Amino acid sequence: MARPYDAIIIGGGHNGLICAATLARAGRRVLVLERRHVLGGAAVSEEVFEGFTFSVCSYVVSLLRPWIIRDLDLARHGLRILPLDCSFSPLPDGRSLARWGDPERTRREIAAFSPADAEVYGEYGRTMMQMGRIVKPLIDAPAPRPTSLNPARLVEILGHARRLQALPRSLRTRFLQMMTMSAADFLDLWFESDVLKAPMSVSGIIGTYQGVRSPGTAYVLLHHYMGEIDGAFRAWGLAQGGTGAVSLAIAAAARAAGCEIRTEAPVERVLVRGGTARGVVLAGGEELYARTVVSGVDPRLTFLGLVGAEHLPAELCERMRHFKLRGSSGKVNLALDHLPEFTSRPGIGPHMHGDVAIAPSIEYLERAFDDAKYGEPSRRPYINVVIPSLSDPSVAPPGKHVMSCFVQYAPYHVNGGAETWPERRAAFGDTVLETLEEYMPGLTSAVLHRQVLTPWDLEQEFGLSEGNIFHGELSLDQLAFLRPAPGWAHYQTPVAGLWMCASGTHPGGGLMGAPGALAARAMLAEGSL
Amino acid sequence: MPVESPFHPRTAPLCESYRWKEWAGRHAVCSFGTTVDPEYLALRHACGLIDVSPLFKYEVKGPDAAALLSWIWTRDVTRLAVGAVAYGCWCDEDGKVIDDGTVARLGPERYRMTAAEPSLRWLSRQARGFDATLRDESESVAALALQGPTSRGVLRELCGSEAADLEFFRGTRARAGGLELDVTRTGYTGDLGFELWVDATDAVELWDAAVAAGADHGLAPVGLDALDITRLEAGFLLAGVDYIGARDAIIPSQTSTPFELGLGWAVHLERGPFVGRDALRREARGRSRGRSRQALVGLVADWEAIEELHERHSLPPSLPTRAWRESVPVYAAGRQVGRATSGTWSPTLKQNLALATVEAGRSAVGTRLELETTVAYERHTVPATVVERPFFDPPRKKASSGAAAEEGA
């Protein structure tokens, strides 16, 4: 029998790879097992149609922690990020709003809709940044343990409390408001123009099965103000070569540290003997052994799929059944013969180099949620479009373009059952094109190929339970010491030798990488590895 | 990308240096020529014409206009006579300065307020319950500063005697050829000078008329670099440079009160409520919690020390040709007690001047401090003395028309 590995990582997504790279750099013998033929999980680039490379699922980079980029030396391993300078919101009535990196230009654009909003926009940004400073240390460290009386833990909690206390009173009030309010209500405290509020509010609902008027969504707005590239706050970017390039850079760093990576190696279950994880069994029956097994898949798939309820406390199984996954978004990737213009701002200009939000009003967004609430995809969904080929010509043949459309809402639990999604797939794609056609006439006829991913496809193809892109909603009841379950929020599980390292753990989903790195650090600190 | 000022069609062809900067979202000329001296000399010895349109301007109108402005401002605007102008600042509830500017009473119930930062939303919020209307004139009104000892002569040719004979900080409606405009005897150079406020659509025509009227008076177009030197000589603060407005501050220690900025003279405490009054009263009484922490002072660096430092490196002392605004530490007996926020060589006074914010206990006139400086890539300090502001204050600045002061400083 081969010498057992120090660690086997299930899933070659970005968190699994970061965890693997971190362990390998600490001298551990590590194996990563990826079910698909390509690495990256949901952070993946694939040449789906000849000459056209799609960021198939995740499509922008910003929250990737700068200390991970430094620790793993990702720039040297090929990571290149192209900043997005603009957020563009076309309106059906022919007007449009573009927000730019240049604050004065943004001020003038907003002033066309509301001079008052233009004036307060910068102040809002500064306030959010200040509050982001409170939250940032929480996402760069393991979750606090509010019930622990261990002095070291109490000191941590006091540190967080002291930072909050150090804020001016007005900011503290804002912070508490933000923790409890809806995104739409919170933005109402600042702004009057719907045209501005709507595209801002959507960052509160991405990946959740909630509307912009649902309480608790304001908190997620903050995540948009924590994005950093090169240490600069509030910057979003595209990875050159698509989001998969991030995963490939991490994989290169892992391999350089001696990590072994196998693709097309689907894990069927975790080998548990005597309450302890001993290794994994692959789909073909092959057994691989390790002192530690690390799950890079979501918590429900980990516990109820790979481990099995018989090895787990009943309470945890119950929590997993109620863990809110309920995916609400889909993805449409288009290969275009040429790039049509927006009616509201003709020309192929810099406004198309950033992200384009189809979010003309708060009511539009809330109606989109209304459809989803009762089991139907939105008749007119929120769509976030990026056209990476404009900034990164490597992803499409010359003159052709790639258009990535993130679409919400597409409820996993669609009427008739999730398994009916394949029959609805074409209609879902058509709705997206019809919606975009209202802003960008001629789009449909420019489409050479399209790839439509429903939440069902995200589950079947990428292993995301219920198609949830974050391995579990980022709602307050599922964050920090509650993620994924109370008592199991520090990457360990009730099965000895089994750890978790992905978005279903603290600090959560998005292309942050923090769960993978923090899990690896926790394992190394614990000493059994 | 900045947009063009209403005077752009005239300023752009004149800007031989191609040196521009952004001012409140507008393209603004740093200096028309490649050297700043001629423009500075025009301001101090003849007359300079400066495009100051990027200033934010708000019209406040109605029966409660004065009451509203008095509620916002630290000064009691109800005392302002028709045709009078006042300089002042406004604060938040904690008595921290948000911005500074002027208010001109253009009619019985009509005022114009200027600001360095956009303030419409803030004004509108404060205007609740007042019978007053606000109008943002920032884009619709263009402004020209006509500054320098011969500016009165230029204005007499341009608008006639009523405007030219204005007293200091007074204003009037005037005509220049077929144009209607407001003229105020105000400015940012600390010298004899006027500001002309005109409908943006008439801007180019006014420029041409002013240039024609100035032909025999040494009038020259002047950019912001020369203006910066003169405003430092005058000891005027620049928002965002010498202090950070309360709404722009990221942490409370970046904010300042009017007393800390030396604007206590513009605070009228003994009157009805206004924004920040209670905090300012506490500070004025000097009670422990509210006491001023710091003070804004004028500093003059010892020239001999500068010369000696250069001599040590076998270098001749060199003079900066432009004002600087990178913060520089200020020490007392080797311990940092503040920072100089901007400064300049004054060609008129032949002194190295700076504005500095220092601990309140180090602000008395005559206090000796040390200013950090770099000579030949090495860090040093030079002794500097706290002096009265303004550094430069010619009698002609305030003198009435006809007074002999018009010719000399």
CSV table of C-alpha atoms in Angstrom, one decimal, chain A residues 57-411:
chain,number,residue,atom,x,y,z
A,57,CYS,CA,-19.3,30.7,-13.5
A,58,SER,CA,-17.5,33.3,-11.4
A,59,TYR,CA,-16.6,36.3,-13.6
A,60,VAL,CA,-15.0,39.1,-11.6
A,61,VAL,CA,-12.2,39.2,-9.0
A,62,SER,CA,-11.9,41.6,-6.2
A,63,LEU,CA,-12.2,40.0,-2.8
A,64,LEU,CA,-9.3,37.7,-3.4
A,65,ARG,CA,-7.3,38.5,-0.2
A,66,PRO,CA,-4.1,40.4,-0.9
A,67,TRP,CA,-2.2,38.5,1.7
A,68,ILE,CA,-3.0,35.2,-0.2
A,69,ILE,CA,-1.7,36.7,-3.4
A,70,ARG,CA,1.5,37.7,-1.5
A,71,ASP,CA,1.8,34.4,0.5
A,72,LEU,CA,1.4,32.2,-2.6
A,73,ASP,CA,3.3,34.6,-4.8
A,74,LEU,CA,0.5,34.4,-7.3
A,75,ALA,CA,1.8,37.2,-9.6
A,76,ARG,CA,4.9,35.1,-10.2
A,77,HIS,CA,2.7,32.1,-11.0
A,78,GLY,CA,0.8,34.0,-13.7
A,79,LEU,CA,-2.0,35.9,-12.0
A,80,ARG,CA,-2.8,39.2,-13.9
A,81,ILE,CA,-5.8,41.3,-12.9
A,82,LEU,CA,-7.3,43.9,-15.3
A,83,PRO,CA,-9.2,46.6,-13.3
A,84,LEU,CA,-12.8,47.4,-14.2
A,85,ASP,CA,-13.1,51.1,-14.3
A,86,CYS,CA,-16.8,51.6,-14.8
A,87,SER,CA,-20.2,50.4,-13.7
A,88,PHE,CA,-22.8,51.2,-16.3
A,89,SER,CA,-26.6,51.1,-15.9
A,90,PRO,CA,-28.6,51.6,-19.1
A,91,LEU,CA,-32.2,52.5,-18.7
A,92,PRO,CA,-35.1,51.4,-21.0
A,93,ASP,CA,-36.1,55.1,-21.6
A,94,GLY,CA,-32.8,55.9,-23.3
A,95,ARG,CA,-31.0,57.5,-20.3
A,96,SER,CA,-28.1,55.9,-18.6
A,97,LEU,CA,-25.8,56.2,-15.6
A,98,ALA,CA,-22.1,55.3,-15.6
A,99,ARG,CA,-20.0,55.4,-12.4
A,100,TRP,CA,-16.3,55.7,-13.0
A,101,GLY,CA,-13.1,55.4,-11.1
A,102,ASP,CA,-12.8,59.2,-11.5
A,103,PRO,CA,-15.0,60.7,-8.7
A,104,GLU,CA,-15.6,64.0,-10.5
A,105,ARG,CA,-16.8,62.3,-13.6
A,106,THR,CA,-19.1,60.1,-11.5
A,107,ARG,CA,-20.4,63.1,-9.6
A,108,ARG,CA,-21.4,64.8,-12.9
A,109,GLU,CA,-23.1,61.6,-14.1
A,110,ILE,CA,-25.1,61.2,-10.9
A,111,ALA,CA,-25.9,64.9,-10.8
A,112,ALA,CA,-27.9,64.5,-14.1
A,113,PHE,CA,-30.3,62.4,-12.0
A,114,SER,CA,-29.9,64.0,-8.6
A,115,PRO,CA,-27.5,66.8,-7.6
A,116,ALA,CA,-28.0,65.8,-3.9
A,117,ASP,CA,-27.1,62.2,-4.6
A,118,ALA,CA,-24.0,63.3,-6.5
A,119,GLU,CA,-22.9,65.3,-3.5
A,120,VAL,CA,-23.3,62.5,-1.0
A,121,TYR,CA,-22.0,59.7,-3.1
A,122,GLY,CA,-18.4,60.2,-2.0
A,123,GLU,CA,-19.4,60.5,1.7
A,124,TYR,CA,-21.3,57.2,1.4
A,125,GLY,CA,-18.2,55.6,-0.1
A,126,ARG,CA,-16.1,56.9,2.8
A,127,THR,CA,-18.6,55.7,5.4
A,128,MET,CA,-18.8,52.2,3.8
A,129,MET,CA,-15.0,52.1,3.7
A,130,GLN,CA,-14.8,53.0,7.4
A,131,MET,CA,-17.3,50.2,8.2
A,132,GLY,CA,-15.4,47.9,5.9
A,133,ARG,CA,-12.4,48.4,8.1
A,134,ILE,CA,-14.4,46.9,11.0
A,135,VAL,CA,-15.4,43.9,9.1
A,136,LYS,CA,-12.1,43.3,7.2
A,137,PRO,CA,-10.3,41.8,10.2
A,138,LEU,CA,-13.2,39.4,10.7
A,139,ILE,CA,-12.8,38.0,7.2
A,140,ASP,CA,-9.1,37.8,7.5
A,141,ALA,CA,-9.1,35.7,10.6
A,142,PRO,CA,-11.0,32.7,11.9
A,143,ALA,CA,-14.6,33.4,13.1
A,144,PRO,CA,-14.8,34.8,16.6
A,145,ARG,CA,-16.1,32.4,19.3
A,146,PRO,CA,-18.6,34.5,21.3
A,147,THR,CA,-19.4,31.7,23.8
A,148,SER,CA,-15.8,30.8,24.6
A,149,LEU,CA,-14.4,31.9,28.0
A,150,ASN,CA,-10.9,31.2,26.9
A,151,PRO,CA,-9.0,34.4,27.6
A,152,ALA,CA,-7.3,34.5,24.2
A,153,ARG,CA,-10.7,34.2,22.5
A,154,LEU,CA,-12.1,36.9,24.8
A,155,VAL,CA,-9.3,39.2,23.8
A,156,GLU,CA,-10.1,38.7,20.2
A,157,ILE,CA,-13.8,39.6,20.8
A,158,LEU,CA,-12.7,42.6,22.7
A,159,GLY,CA,-10.5,43.7,19.8
A,160,HIS,CA,-13.5,43.6,17.5
A,161,ALA,CA,-15.7,45.4,20.0
A,162,ARG,CA,-13.0,48.0,20.5
A,163,ARG,CA,-12.7,48.7,16.8
A,164,LEU,CA,-16.5,49.2,16.7
A,165,GLN,CA,-16.4,51.4,19.7
A,166,ALA,CA,-13.6,53.5,18.2
A,167,LEU,CA,-16.0,54.6,15.4
A,168,PRO,CA,-17.7,58.0,15.8
A,169,ARG,CA,-21.2,57.6,17.2
A,170,SER,CA,-22.9,58.4,13.9
A,171,LEU,CA,-20.9,55.6,12.2
A,172,ARG,CA,-21.8,53.1,14.9
A,173,THR,CA,-25.4,53.8,14.4
A,174,ARG,CA,-25.0,53.3,10.6
A,175,PHE,CA,-23.2,50.0,11.3
A,176,LEU,CA,-26.1,48.7,13.4
A,177,GLN,CA,-28.6,49.9,10.8
A,178,MET,CA,-26.7,48.2,8.1
A,179,MET,CA,-26.6,44.9,10.0
A,180,THR,CA,-30.4,44.7,10.2
A,181,MET,CA,-31.9,46.7,7.3
A,182,SER,CA,-32.8,45.8,3.8
A,183,ALA,CA,-30.4,47.1,1.0
A,184,ALA,CA,-33.2,49.3,-0.4
A,185,ASP,CA,-34.1,50.9,2.9
A,186,PHE,CA,-30.4,51.4,3.8
A,187,LEU,CA,-29.7,53.2,0.5
A,188,ASP,CA,-32.9,55.3,1.1
A,189,LEU,CA,-31.1,56.8,4.1
A,190,TRP,CA,-28.6,58.3,1.6
A,191,PHE,CA,-30.0,58.6,-1.8
A,192,GLU,CA,-33.1,59.7,-3.6
A,193,SER,CA,-32.6,58.6,-7.2
A,194,ASP,CA,-33.8,55.1,-8.1
A,195,VAL,CA,-31.5,55.0,-11.1
A,196,LEU,CA,-28.5,55.2,-8.7
A,197,LYS,CA,-30.0,53.1,-5.9
A,198,ALA,CA,-31.1,50.1,-8.0
A,199,PRO,CA,-27.6,49.1,-9.4
A,200,MET,CA,-26.1,49.8,-5.9
A,201,SER,CA,-28.7,47.7,-4.1
A,202,VAL,CA,-28.0,44.5,-6.1
A,203,SER,CA,-24.8,43.8,-4.4
A,204,GLY,CA,-27.0,43.1,-1.3
A,205,ILE,CA,-28.8,40.2,-3.1
A,206,ILE,CA,-26.2,38.5,-5.2
A,207,GLY,CA,-26.4,34.8,-4.6
A,208,THR,CA,-29.3,35.0,-2.2
A,209,TYR,CA,-32.9,34.0,-2.5
A,210,GLN,CA,-34.0,37.4,-1.2
A,211,GLY,CA,-35.1,40.7,-2.6
A,212,VAL,CA,-33.6,44.1,-2.2
A,213,ARG,CA,-36.4,44.9,0.2
A,214,SER,CA,-35.7,41.9,2.4
A,215,PRO,CA,-34.3,42.8,5.8
A,216,GLY,CA,-30.7,41.7,6.3
A,217,THR,CA,-29.5,42.4,2.8
A,218,ALA,CA,-27.9,45.7,3.6
A,219,TYR,CA,-24.9,44.0,5.2
A,220,VAL,CA,-23.8,42.4,2.0
A,221,LEU,CA,-23.5,45.9,0.4
A,222,LEU,CA,-20.4,46.3,2.5
A,223,HIS,CA,-18.6,43.5,0.8
A,224,HIS,CA,-18.6,45.6,-2.4
A,225,TYR,CA,-16.6,48.2,-0.5
A,226,MET,CA,-14.0,45.7,0.7
A,227,GLY,CA,-12.9,44.6,-2.7
A,228,GLU,CA,-9.2,45.3,-3.1
A,229,ILE,CA,-6.8,44.9,-5.9
A,230,ASP,CA,-3.1,45.7,-5.2
A,231,GLY,CA,-4.3,46.8,-1.8
A,232,ALA,CA,-6.5,49.5,-3.3
A,233,PHE,CA,-9.9,49.4,-1.8
A,234,ARG,CA,-13.0,49.3,-3.9
A,235,ALA,CA,-11.5,48.0,-7.1
A,236,TRP,CA,-12.9,45.1,-9.2
A,237,GLY,CA,-11.2,43.4,-12.0
A,238,LEU,CA,-11.0,40.6,-14.5
A,239,ALA,CA,-8.4,38.0,-14.5
A,240,GLN,CA,-6.5,37.8,-17.7
A,241,GLY,CA,-7.5,34.6,-19.4
A,242,GLY,CA,-10.7,34.4,-17.4
A,243,THR,CA,-11.4,33.7,-13.8
A,244,GLY,CA,-10.0,30.2,-14.2
A,245,ALA,CA,-6.6,31.9,-14.5
A,246,VAL,CA,-6.8,32.6,-10.8
A,247,SER,CA,-7.2,28.9,-10.1
A,248,LEU,CA,-4.5,28.0,-12.5
A,249,ALA,CA,-2.1,30.4,-10.8
A,250,ILE,CA,-2.9,28.9,-7.4
A,251,ALA,CA,-2.5,25.4,-8.8
A,252,ALA,CA,0.9,26.4,-10.2
A,253,ALA,CA,1.9,27.7,-6.8
A,254,ALA,CA,0.7,24.4,-5.2
A,255,ARG,CA,2.6,22.3,-7.7
A,256,ALA,CA,5.7,24.3,-7.3
A,257,ALA,CA,5.5,23.4,-3.6
A,258,GLY,CA,5.3,19.7,-4.4
A,259,CYS,CA,1.5,19.3,-4.3
A,260,GLU,CA,0.0,16.5,-6.5
A,261,ILE,CA,-3.1,17.3,-8.4
A,262,ARG,CA,-5.4,14.8,-10.2
A,263,THR,CA,-8.3,15.8,-12.4
A,264,GLU,CA,-11.1,13.5,-13.5
A,265,ALA,CA,-10.8,11.9,-10.1
A,266,PRO,CA,-14.3,12.1,-8.6
A,267,VAL,CA,-14.5,11.2,-4.9
A,268,GLU,CA,-17.5,9.0,-4.1
A,269,ARG,CA,-17.2,9.0,-0.4
A,270,VAL,CA,-15.0,9.7,2.6
A,271,LEU,CA,-13.6,6.6,4.3
A,272,VAL,CA,-14.6,6.8,7.9
A,273,ARG,CA,-13.5,4.2,10.3
A,274,GLY,CA,-14.1,4.3,14.0
A,275,GLY,CA,-15.3,7.9,13.8
A,276,THR,CA,-12.1,9.0,12.0
A,277,ALA,CA,-11.6,9.9,8.4
A,278,ARG,CA,-8.9,7.7,6.9
A,279,GLY,CA,-9.0,8.6,3.2
A,280,VAL,CA,-11.4,8.7,0.2
A,281,VAL,CA,-12.9,6.2,-2.2
A,282,LEU,CA,-13.0,7.3,-5.9
A,283,ALA,CA,-15.8,6.6,-8.2
A,284,GLY,CA,-13.9,3.7,-9.8
A,285,GLY,CA,-13.4,2.1,-6.4
A,286,GLU,CA,-9.8,3.2,-5.9
A,287,GLU,CA,-9.0,3.9,-2.3
A,288,LEU,CA,-6.6,6.7,-1.2
A,289,TYR,CA,-5.4,7.2,2.3
A,290,ALA,CA,-4.4,10.3,4.2
A,291,ARG,CA,-4.0,11.4,7.8
A,292,THR,CA,-6.3,14.3,7.0
A,293,VAL,CA,-9.2,14.6,4.6
A,294,VAL,CA,-10.2,18.1,3.6
A,295,SER,CA,-13.5,18.9,1.9
A,296,GLY,CA,-13.5,21.7,-0.6
A,297,VAL,CA,-17.1,21.1,-1.5
A,298,ASP,CA,-20.1,22.6,0.1
A,299,PRO,CA,-21.2,21.6,3.6
A,300,ARG,CA,-24.3,19.7,2.7
A,301,LEU,CA,-22.5,17.7,0.0
A,302,THR,CA,-19.7,17.1,2.4
A,303,PHE,CA,-21.8,15.8,5.3
A,304,LEU,CA,-24.8,14.3,3.7
A,305,GLY,CA,-23.2,13.2,0.5
A,306,LEU,CA,-19.6,12.2,1.1
A,307,VAL,CA,-19.6,11.3,4.8
A,308,GLY,CA,-23.1,10.0,5.5
A,309,ALA,CA,-25.5,10.9,8.2
A,310,GLU,CA,-24.7,7.6,10.1
A,311,HIS,CA,-21.3,9.1,11.1
A,312,LEU,CA,-22.7,12.4,12.2
A,313,PRO,CA,-24.6,13.9,15.2
A,314,ALA,CA,-28.3,14.2,14.4
A,315,GLU,CA,-28.2,17.9,15.3
A,316,LEU,CA,-25.7,18.6,12.6
A,317,CYS,CA,-27.7,16.6,10.0
A,318,GLU,CA,-30.7,18.6,10.9
A,319,ARG,CA,-28.8,21.9,10.5
A,320,MET,CA,-27.5,20.7,7.1
A,321,ARG,CA,-31.0,20.0,5.9
A,322,HIS,CA,-32.1,23.6,6.9
A,323,PHE,CA,-28.9,25.2,5.7
A,324,LYS,CA,-30.0,27.8,3.2
A,325,LEU,CA,-28.6,26.9,-0.2
A,326,ARG,CA,-31.6,27.6,-2.5
A,327,GLY,CA,-29.6,28.8,-5.5
A,328,SER,CA,-31.2,31.8,-7.2
A,329,SER,CA,-29.0,32.6,-10.1
A,330,GLY,CA,-27.9,31.4,-13.5
A,331,LYS,CA,-25.4,32.2,-16.0
A,332,VAL,CA,-25.6,32.9,-19.8
A,333,ASN,CA,-22.3,33.0,-21.7
A,334,LEU,CA,-22.4,34.4,-25.2
A,335,ALA,CA,-20.0,34.1,-28.1
A,336,LEU,CA,-20.6,37.2,-30.3
A,337,ASP,CA,-19.8,37.8,-33.9
A,338,HIS,CA,-19.6,41.5,-33.2
A,339,LEU,CA,-20.5,43.8,-30.4
A,340,PRO,CA,-23.8,45.7,-30.7
A,341,GLU,CA,-24.2,49.1,-29.0
A,342,PHE,CA,-26.4,50.3,-26.2
A,343,THR,CA,-29.2,52.5,-27.4
A,344,SER,CA,-28.8,54.7,-24.4
A,345,ARG,CA,-25.1,55.4,-25.0
A,346,PRO,CA,-24.1,54.6,-28.6
A,347,GLY,CA,-20.6,53.6,-29.6
A,348,ILE,CA,-18.3,50.9,-28.3
A,349,GLY,CA,-16.8,53.1,-25.5
A,350,PRO,CA,-15.2,52.8,-22.1
A,351,HIS,CA,-18.6,52.4,-20.5
A,352,MET,CA,-18.6,48.9,-21.9
A,353,HIS,CA,-15.3,47.9,-20.3
A,354,GLY,CA,-16.6,47.6,-16.8
A,355,ASP,CA,-19.7,45.8,-15.6
A,356,VAL,CA,-23.2,46.6,-17.0
A,357,ALA,CA,-26.1,46.3,-14.7
A,358,ILE,CA,-29.6,45.7,-16.0
A,359,ALA,CA,-31.2,47.1,-12.8
A,360,PRO,CA,-33.3,50.1,-13.9
A,361,SER,CA,-35.2,50.6,-10.6
A,362,ILE,CA,-35.8,49.2,-7.2
A,363,GLU,CA,-39.2,48.1,-8.2
A,364,TYR,CA,-37.9,46.2,-11.2
A,365,LEU,CA,-35.6,44.3,-8.9
A,366,GLU,CA,-38.3,43.6,-6.4
A,367,ARG,CA,-40.7,42.4,-9.1
A,368,ALA,CA,-37.9,40.1,-10.4
A,369,PHE,CA,-37.8,38.6,-6.9
A,370,ASP,CA,-41.6,38.4,-6.8
A,371,ASP,CA,-41.6,35.9,-9.7
A,372,ALA,CA,-38.9,33.9,-8.0
A,373,LYS,CA,-40.7,33.9,-4.7
A,374,TYR,CA,-43.4,31.8,-6.3
A,375,GLY,CA,-41.2,29.4,-8.1
A,376,GLU,CA,-40.7,31.1,-11.5
A,377,PRO,CA,-37.6,32.6,-13.1
A,378,SER,CA,-37.9,36.4,-13.3
A,379,ARG,CA,-39.7,37.5,-16.4
A,380,ARG,CA,-37.4,40.5,-16.4
A,381,PRO,CA,-34.3,39.5,-14.4
A,382,TYR,CA,-31.4,41.5,-12.9
A,383,ILE,CA,-28.5,40.9,-15.3
A,384,ASN,CA,-24.9,41.7,-14.7
A,385,VAL,CA,-23.0,41.8,-17.9
A,386,VAL,CA,-19.2,41.9,-18.5
A,387,ILE,CA,-17.5,41.8,-21.9
A,388,PRO,CA,-14.0,40.6,-21.0
A,389,SER,CA,-12.9,40.4,-24.6
A,390,LEU,CA,-12.8,44.3,-24.7
A,391,SER,CA,-10.0,44.4,-22.1
A,392,ASP,CA,-8.5,40.9,-22.6
A,393,PRO,CA,-8.4,40.0,-26.3
A,394,SER,CA,-7.0,36.6,-25.5
A,395,VAL,CA,-10.5,35.2,-24.8
A,396,ALA,CA,-12.0,35.6,-28.3
A,397,PRO,CA,-10.9,35.6,-31.9
A,398,PRO,CA,-10.0,39.1,-33.2
A,399,GLY,CA,-13.1,41.2,-33.7
A,400,LYS,CA,-15.3,38.7,-31.9
A,401,HIS,CA,-16.5,39.0,-28.4
A,402,VAL,CA,-17.4,37.1,-25.2
A,403,MET,CA,-20.2,38.3,-23.1
A,404,SER,CA,-20.8,37.0,-19.6
A,405,CYS,CA,-24.3,37.4,-18.2
A,406,PHE,CA,-25.0,36.7,-14.5
A,407,VAL,CA,-28.7,36.3,-14.1
A,408,GLN,CA,-30.9,36.6,-11.0
A,409,TYR,CA,-33.5,35.3,-10.2
A,410,ALA,CA,-33.5,31.7,-11.4
A,411,PRO,CA,-34.8,29.8,-8.4
